[in-house]
mmCIF file of C-alpha atoms in Angstrom:
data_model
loop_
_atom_site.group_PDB
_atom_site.id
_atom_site.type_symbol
_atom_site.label_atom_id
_atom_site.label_comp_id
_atom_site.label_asym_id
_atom_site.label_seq_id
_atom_site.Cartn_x
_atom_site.Cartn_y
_atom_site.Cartn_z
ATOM 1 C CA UNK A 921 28.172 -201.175 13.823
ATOM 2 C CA UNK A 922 29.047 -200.996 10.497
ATOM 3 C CA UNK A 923 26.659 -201.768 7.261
ATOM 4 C CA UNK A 924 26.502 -205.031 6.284
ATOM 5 C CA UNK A 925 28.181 -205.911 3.141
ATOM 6 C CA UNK A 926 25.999 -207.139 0.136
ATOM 7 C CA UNK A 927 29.025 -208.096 -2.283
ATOM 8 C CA UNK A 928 30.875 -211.669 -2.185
ATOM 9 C CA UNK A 929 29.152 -212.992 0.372
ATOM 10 C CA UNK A 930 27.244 -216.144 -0.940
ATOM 11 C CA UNK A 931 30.621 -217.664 -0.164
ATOM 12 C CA UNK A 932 30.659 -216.928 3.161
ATOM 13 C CA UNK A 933 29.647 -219.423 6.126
ATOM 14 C CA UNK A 934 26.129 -218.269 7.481
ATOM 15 C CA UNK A 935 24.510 -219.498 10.677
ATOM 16 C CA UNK A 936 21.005 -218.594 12.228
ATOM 17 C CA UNK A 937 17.719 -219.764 11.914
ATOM 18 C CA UNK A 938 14.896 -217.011 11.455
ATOM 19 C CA UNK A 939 10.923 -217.367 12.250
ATOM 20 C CA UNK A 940 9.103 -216.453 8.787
ATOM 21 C CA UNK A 941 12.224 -216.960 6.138
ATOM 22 C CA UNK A 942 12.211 -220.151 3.748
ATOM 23 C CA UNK A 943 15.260 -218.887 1.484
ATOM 24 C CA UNK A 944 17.067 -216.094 2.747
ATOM 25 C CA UNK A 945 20.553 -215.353 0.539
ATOM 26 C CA UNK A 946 22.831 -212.928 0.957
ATOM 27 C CA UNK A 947 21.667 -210.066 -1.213
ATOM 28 C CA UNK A 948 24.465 -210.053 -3.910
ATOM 29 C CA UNK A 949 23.995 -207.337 -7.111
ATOM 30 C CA UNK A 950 25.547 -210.119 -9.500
ATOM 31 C CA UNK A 951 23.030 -212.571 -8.622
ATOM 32 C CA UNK A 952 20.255 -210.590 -7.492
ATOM 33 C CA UNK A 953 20.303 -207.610 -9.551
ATOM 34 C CA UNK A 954 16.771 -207.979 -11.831
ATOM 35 C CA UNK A 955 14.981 -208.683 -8.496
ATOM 36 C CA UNK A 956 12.302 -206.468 -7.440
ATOM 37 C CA UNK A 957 9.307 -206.674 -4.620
ATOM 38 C CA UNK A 958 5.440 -206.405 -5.666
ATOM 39 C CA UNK A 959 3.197 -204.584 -3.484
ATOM 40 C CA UNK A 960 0.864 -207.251 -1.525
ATOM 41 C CA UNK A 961 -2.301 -206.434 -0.785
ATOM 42 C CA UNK A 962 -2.681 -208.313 2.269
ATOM 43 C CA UNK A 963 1.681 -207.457 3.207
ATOM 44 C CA UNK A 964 1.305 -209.702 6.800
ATOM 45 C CA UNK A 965 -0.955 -212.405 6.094
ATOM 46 C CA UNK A 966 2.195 -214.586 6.545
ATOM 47 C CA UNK A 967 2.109 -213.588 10.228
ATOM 48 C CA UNK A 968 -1.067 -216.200 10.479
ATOM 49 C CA UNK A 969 1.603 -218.895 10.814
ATOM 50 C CA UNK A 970 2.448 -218.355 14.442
ATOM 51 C CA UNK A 971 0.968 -217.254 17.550
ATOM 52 C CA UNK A 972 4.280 -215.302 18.879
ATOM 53 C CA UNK A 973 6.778 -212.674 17.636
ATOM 54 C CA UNK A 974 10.077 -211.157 18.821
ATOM 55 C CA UNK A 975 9.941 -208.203 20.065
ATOM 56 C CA UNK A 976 12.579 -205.683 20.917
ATOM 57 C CA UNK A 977 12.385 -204.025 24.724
ATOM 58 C CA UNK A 978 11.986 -200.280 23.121
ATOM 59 C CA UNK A 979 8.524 -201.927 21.787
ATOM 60 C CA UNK A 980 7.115 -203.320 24.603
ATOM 61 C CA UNK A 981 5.101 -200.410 25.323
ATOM 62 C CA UNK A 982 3.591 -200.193 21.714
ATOM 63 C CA UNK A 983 2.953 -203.684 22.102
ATOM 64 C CA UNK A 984 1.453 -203.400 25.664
ATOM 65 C CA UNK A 985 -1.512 -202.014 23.672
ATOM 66 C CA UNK A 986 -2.734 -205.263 21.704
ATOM 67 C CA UNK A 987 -1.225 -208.411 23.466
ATOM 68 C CA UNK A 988 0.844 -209.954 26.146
ATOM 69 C CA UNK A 989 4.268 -209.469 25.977
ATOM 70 C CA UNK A 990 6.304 -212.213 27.658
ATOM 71 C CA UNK A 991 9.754 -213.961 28.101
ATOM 72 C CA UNK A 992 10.250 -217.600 26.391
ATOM 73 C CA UNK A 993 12.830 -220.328 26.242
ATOM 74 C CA UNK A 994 15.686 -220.139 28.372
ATOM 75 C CA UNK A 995 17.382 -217.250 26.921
ATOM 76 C CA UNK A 996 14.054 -215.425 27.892
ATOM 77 C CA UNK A 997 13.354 -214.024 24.232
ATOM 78 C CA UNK A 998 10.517 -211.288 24.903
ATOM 79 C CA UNK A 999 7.570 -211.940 22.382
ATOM 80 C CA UNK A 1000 4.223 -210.793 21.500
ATOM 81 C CA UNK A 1001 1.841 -213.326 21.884
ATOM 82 C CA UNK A 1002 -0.782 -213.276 19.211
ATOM 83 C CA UNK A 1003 -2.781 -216.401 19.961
ATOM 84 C CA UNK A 1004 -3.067 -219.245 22.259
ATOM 85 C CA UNK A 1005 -2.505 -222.079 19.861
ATOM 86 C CA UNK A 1006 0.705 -223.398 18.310
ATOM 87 C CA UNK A 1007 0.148 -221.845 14.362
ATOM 88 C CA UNK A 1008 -2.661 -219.972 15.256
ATOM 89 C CA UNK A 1009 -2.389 -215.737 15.214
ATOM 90 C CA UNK A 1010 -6.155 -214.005 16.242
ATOM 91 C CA UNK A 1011 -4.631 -211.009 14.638
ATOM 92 C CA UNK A 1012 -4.408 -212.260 11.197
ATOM 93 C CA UNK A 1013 -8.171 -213.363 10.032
ATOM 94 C CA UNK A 1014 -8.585 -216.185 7.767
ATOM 95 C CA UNK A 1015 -8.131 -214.048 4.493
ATOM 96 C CA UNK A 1016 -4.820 -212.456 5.632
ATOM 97 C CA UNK A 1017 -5.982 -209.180 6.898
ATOM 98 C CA UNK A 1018 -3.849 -207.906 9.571
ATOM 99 C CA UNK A 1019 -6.039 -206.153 12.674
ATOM 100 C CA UNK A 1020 -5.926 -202.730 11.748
ATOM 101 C CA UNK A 1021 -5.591 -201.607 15.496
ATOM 102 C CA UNK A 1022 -3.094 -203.808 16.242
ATOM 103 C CA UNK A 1023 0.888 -202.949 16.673
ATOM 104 C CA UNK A 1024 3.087 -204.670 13.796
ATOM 105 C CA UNK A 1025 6.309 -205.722 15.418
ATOM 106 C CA UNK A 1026 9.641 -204.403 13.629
ATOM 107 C CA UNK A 1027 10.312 -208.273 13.298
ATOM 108 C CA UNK A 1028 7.556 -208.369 11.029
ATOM 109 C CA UNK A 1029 8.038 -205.400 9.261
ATOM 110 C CA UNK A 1030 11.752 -205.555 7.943
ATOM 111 C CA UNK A 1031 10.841 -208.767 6.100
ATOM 112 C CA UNK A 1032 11.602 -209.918 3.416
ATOM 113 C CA UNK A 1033 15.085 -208.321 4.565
ATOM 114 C CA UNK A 1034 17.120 -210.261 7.390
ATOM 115 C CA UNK A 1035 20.908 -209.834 8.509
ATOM 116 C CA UNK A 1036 22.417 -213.189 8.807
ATOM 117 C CA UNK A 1037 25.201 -213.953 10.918
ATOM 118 C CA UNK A 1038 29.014 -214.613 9.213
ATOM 119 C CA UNK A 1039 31.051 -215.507 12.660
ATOM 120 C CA UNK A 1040 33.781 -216.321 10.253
ATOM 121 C CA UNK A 1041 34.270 -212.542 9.514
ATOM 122 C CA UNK A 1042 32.652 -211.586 12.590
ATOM 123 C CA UNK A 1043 30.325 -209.396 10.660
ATOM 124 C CA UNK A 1044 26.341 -209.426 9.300
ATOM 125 C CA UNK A 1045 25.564 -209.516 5.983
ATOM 126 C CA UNK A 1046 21.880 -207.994 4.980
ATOM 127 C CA UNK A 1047 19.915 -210.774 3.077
ATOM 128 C CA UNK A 1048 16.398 -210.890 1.266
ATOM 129 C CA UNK A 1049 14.065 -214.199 1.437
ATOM 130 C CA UNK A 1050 14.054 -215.599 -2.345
ATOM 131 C CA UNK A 1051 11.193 -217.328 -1.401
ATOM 132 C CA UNK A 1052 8.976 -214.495 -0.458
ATOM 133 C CA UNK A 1053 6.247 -214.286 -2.909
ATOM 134 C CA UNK A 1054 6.801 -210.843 -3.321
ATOM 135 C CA UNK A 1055 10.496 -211.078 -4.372
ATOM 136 C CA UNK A 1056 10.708 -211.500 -7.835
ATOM 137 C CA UNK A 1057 12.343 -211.128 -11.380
ATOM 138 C CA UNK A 1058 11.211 -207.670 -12.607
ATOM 139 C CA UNK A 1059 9.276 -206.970 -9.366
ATOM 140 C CA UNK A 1060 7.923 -203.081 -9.497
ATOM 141 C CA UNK A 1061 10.500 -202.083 -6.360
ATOM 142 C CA UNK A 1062 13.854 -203.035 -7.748
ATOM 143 C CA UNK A 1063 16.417 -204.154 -5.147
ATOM 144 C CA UNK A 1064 19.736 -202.571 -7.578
ATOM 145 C CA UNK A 1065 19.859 -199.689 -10.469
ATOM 146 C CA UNK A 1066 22.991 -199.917 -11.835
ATOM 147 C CA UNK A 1067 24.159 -202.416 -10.006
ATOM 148 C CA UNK A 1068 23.883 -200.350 -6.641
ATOM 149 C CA UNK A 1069 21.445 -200.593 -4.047
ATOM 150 C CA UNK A 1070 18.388 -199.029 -4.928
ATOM 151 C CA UNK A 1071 16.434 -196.511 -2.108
ATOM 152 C CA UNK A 1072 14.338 -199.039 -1.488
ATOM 153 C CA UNK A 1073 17.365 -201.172 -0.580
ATOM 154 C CA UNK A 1074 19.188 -198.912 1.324
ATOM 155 C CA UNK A 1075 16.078 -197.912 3.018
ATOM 156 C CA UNK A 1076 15.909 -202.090 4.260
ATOM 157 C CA UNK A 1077 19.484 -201.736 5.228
ATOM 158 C CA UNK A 1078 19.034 -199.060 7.344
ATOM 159 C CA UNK A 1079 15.829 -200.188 9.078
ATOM 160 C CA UNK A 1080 17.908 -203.805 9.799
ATOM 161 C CA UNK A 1081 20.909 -202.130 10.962
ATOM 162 C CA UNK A 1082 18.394 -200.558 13.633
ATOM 163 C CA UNK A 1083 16.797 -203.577 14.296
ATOM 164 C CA UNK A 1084 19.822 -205.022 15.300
ATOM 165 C CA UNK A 1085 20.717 -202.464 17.706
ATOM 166 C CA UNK A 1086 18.022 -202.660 19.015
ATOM 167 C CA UNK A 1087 18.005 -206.627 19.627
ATOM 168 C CA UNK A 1088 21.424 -206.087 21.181
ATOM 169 C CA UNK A 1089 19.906 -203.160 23.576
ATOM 170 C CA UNK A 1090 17.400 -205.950 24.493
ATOM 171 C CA UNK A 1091 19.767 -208.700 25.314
ATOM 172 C CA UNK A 1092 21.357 -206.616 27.516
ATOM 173 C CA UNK A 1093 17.582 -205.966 28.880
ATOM 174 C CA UNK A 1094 17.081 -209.666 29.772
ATOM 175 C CA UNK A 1095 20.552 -210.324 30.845
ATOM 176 C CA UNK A 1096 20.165 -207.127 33.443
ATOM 177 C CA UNK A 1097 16.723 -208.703 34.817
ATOM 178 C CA UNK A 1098 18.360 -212.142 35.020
ATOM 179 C CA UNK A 1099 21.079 -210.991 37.272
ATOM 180 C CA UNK A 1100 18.501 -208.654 39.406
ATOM 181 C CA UNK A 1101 16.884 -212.476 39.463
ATOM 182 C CA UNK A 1102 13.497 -210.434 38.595
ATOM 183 C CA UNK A 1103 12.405 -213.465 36.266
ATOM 184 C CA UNK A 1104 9.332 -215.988 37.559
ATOM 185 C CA UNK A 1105 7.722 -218.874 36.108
ATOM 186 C CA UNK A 1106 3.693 -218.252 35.286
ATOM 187 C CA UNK A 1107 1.000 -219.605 33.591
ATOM 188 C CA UNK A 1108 -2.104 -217.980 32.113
ATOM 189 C CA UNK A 1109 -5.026 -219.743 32.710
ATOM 190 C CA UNK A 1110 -8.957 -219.600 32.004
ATOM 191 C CA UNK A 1111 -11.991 -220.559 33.506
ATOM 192 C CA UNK A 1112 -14.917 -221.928 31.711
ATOM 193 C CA UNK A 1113 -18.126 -221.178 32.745
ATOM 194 C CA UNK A 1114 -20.913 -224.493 32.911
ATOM 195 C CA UNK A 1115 -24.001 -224.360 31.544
ATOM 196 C CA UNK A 1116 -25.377 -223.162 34.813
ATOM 197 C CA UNK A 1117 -23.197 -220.623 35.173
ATOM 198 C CA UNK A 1118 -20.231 -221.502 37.797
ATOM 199 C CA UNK A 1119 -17.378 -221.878 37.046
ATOM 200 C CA UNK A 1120 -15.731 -224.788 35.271
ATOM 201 C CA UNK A 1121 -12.432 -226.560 36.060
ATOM 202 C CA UNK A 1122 -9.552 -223.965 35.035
ATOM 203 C CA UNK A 1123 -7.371 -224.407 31.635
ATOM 204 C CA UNK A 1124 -3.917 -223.498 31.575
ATOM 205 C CA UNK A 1125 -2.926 -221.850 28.340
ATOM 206 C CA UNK A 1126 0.563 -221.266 28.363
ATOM 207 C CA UNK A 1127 3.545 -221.067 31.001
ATOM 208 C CA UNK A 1128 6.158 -218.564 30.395
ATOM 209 C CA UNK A 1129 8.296 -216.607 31.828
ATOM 210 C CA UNK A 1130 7.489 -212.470 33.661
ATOM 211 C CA UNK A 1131 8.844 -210.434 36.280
ATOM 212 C CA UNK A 1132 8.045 -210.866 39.556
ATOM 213 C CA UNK A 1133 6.579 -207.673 40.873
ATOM 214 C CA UNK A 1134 7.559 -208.858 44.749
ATOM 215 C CA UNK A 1135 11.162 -209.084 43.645
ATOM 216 C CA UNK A 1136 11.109 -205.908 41.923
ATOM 217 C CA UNK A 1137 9.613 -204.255 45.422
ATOM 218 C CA UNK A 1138 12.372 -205.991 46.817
ATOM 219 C CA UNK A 1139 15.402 -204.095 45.050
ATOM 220 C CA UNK A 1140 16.956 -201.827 47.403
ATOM 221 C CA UNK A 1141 16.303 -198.358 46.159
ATOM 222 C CA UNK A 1142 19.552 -197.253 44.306
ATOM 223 C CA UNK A 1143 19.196 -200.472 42.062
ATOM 224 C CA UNK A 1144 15.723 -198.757 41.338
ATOM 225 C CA UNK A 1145 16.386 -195.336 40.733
ATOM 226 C CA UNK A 1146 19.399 -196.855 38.123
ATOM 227 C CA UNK A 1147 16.315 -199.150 36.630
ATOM 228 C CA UNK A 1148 14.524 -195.830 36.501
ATOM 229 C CA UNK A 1149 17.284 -193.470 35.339
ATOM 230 C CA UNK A 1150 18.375 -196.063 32.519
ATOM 231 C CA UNK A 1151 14.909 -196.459 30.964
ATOM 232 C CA UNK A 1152 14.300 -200.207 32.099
ATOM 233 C CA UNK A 1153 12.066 -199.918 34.554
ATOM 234 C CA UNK A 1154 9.910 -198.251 32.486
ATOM 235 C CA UNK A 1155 9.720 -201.010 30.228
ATOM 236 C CA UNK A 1156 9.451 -203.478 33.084
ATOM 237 C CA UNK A 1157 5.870 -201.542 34.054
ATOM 238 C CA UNK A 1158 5.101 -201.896 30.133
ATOM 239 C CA UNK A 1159 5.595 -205.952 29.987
ATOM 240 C CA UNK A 1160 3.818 -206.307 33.251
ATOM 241 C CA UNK A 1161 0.809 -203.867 32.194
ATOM 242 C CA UNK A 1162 0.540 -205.884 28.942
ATOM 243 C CA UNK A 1163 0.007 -208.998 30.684
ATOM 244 C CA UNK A 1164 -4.003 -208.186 31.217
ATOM 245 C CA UNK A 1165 -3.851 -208.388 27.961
ATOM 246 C CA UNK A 1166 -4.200 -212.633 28.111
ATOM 247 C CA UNK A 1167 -8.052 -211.921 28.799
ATOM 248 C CA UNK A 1168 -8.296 -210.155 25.181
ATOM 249 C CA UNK A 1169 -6.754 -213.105 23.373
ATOM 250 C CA UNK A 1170 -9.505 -215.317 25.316
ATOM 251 C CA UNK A 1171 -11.921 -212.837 23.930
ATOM 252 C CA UNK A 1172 -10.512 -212.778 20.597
ATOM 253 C CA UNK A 1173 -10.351 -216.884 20.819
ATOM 254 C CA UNK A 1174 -13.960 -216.892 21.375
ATOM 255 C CA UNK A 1175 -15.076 -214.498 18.510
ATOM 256 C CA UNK A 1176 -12.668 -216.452 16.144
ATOM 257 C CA UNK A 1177 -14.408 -219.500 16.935
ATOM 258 C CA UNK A 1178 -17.769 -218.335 16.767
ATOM 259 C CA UNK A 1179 -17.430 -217.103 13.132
ATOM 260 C CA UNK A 1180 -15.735 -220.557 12.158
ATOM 261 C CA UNK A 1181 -19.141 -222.199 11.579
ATOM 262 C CA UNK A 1182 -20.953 -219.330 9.906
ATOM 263 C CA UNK A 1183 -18.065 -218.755 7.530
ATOM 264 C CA UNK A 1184 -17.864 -222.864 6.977
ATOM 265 C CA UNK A 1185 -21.670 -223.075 6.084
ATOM 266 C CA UNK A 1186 -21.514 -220.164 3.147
#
């Protein structure tokens, strides 16, 4: 793939819609050249907004470490889910701080940078959220010197131009595991416990999408050793391994809402 171009390109038609972005232009040295980004203190306290990520299938086993990782939507996006309510994350507190232990998906960490899509051309051109409040005029990182790319900029081009090798490597992921017809609905549920400890009536939390470990058994064994020899099975074991992780968010849930009142009555 070739680097995306950064010059004439806020004429060009743009499609896509990204999770976290408000403004994104295409990064342009004539128009953008006196920006800079500030250091944040708390970098991923926008994260807070959302209870899922993308993630890319060569992270799945980083991620298996903190939360689920599941398929969504009918394209069967894999994402890391971070909480079990709609704008809720439990690994974002209140005041912003990202959970130290946690994995940071590379979705989260090439923003404010994002390629955007010109179909027209048939390329990607790299472009920077204007709306990021740590994009601004005179920031302390500048984005150009000399009208070129600074390092910083051409380190953000680089780590993008991964990224989206990597989201390509994991389309080809799902699309593989949709024509093995390894995908299964499920739902994560939880069960209460009543006052006199038995057990309530179960709560589903979410329904989503997972491989089905019978089908997998299932695949003759050549179709296995290529799922082993081309690194995918591997990362099969990682997504369904991360799935006990549904019973951390629960705990999580619970220690989020038991500091809620002691935090509202100081």
């Amino acid at each position: 793939m070739t680097d995306a171009p950064m010059t004439d390109a806020s004429s060009s038609p743009l499609s896509g819609n990204v999770l976290f972005y408000n403004q994104p232009e295409p990064l342009d040295p004539a128009r953008h050249g006196g920006l800079g980004v500030n250091a944040a203190d708390k970098p991923y306290a926008f994260v807070g907004a959302t209870n899922f990520v993308p993630l890319t299938v060569t992270e799945f086993a980083a991620g298996a470490l903190s939360f689920p990782v599941v398929f969504m939507g009918d394209q069967k996006q894999p994402v890391a889910v971070m909480g079990l309510r709609q704008g809720e994350n439990l690994y974002v507190s209140n005041e912003g701080d990202y959970r130290p232990d946690a994995y940071i998906p590379a979705y989260v960490r090439r923003f404010p940078f994002v390629f955007a899509d010109d179909k027209q051309n048939s390329r990607l051109i790299l472009c920077i959220d204007r709306g990021a409040p740590i994009v601004t005029e005179g920031g302390e990182t500048p984005l150009f010197v000399d009208g070129q790319p600074s390092d910083y900029t051409k380190m953000a081009m680089e780590f993008c131009n991964n990224f989206e090798q990597e989201r390509l490597r994991t389309e080809a992921f799902v699309q593989l595991l949709g024509e093995l017809d390894l995908f299964e609905t499920r739902t994560a549920n939880f069960t209460p416990r009543n006052p006199d400890g038995s057990a309530g009536e179960p709560q589903r939390l979410a329904e989503y999408f997972a491989v089905s470990e019978d089908k997998l058994k299932a695949l003759p064994a050549e179709k296995l050793a290529e799922l082993r020899d081309n690194g995918a099975l591997g990362q099969i074991y990682a997504h369904l391994v991360s799935l006990l992780g549904w019973d951390r968010l629960i705990a999580l849930a619970f220690q989020r809402s038991a500091q809620t009142p002691s935090a509202a009555n100081n």
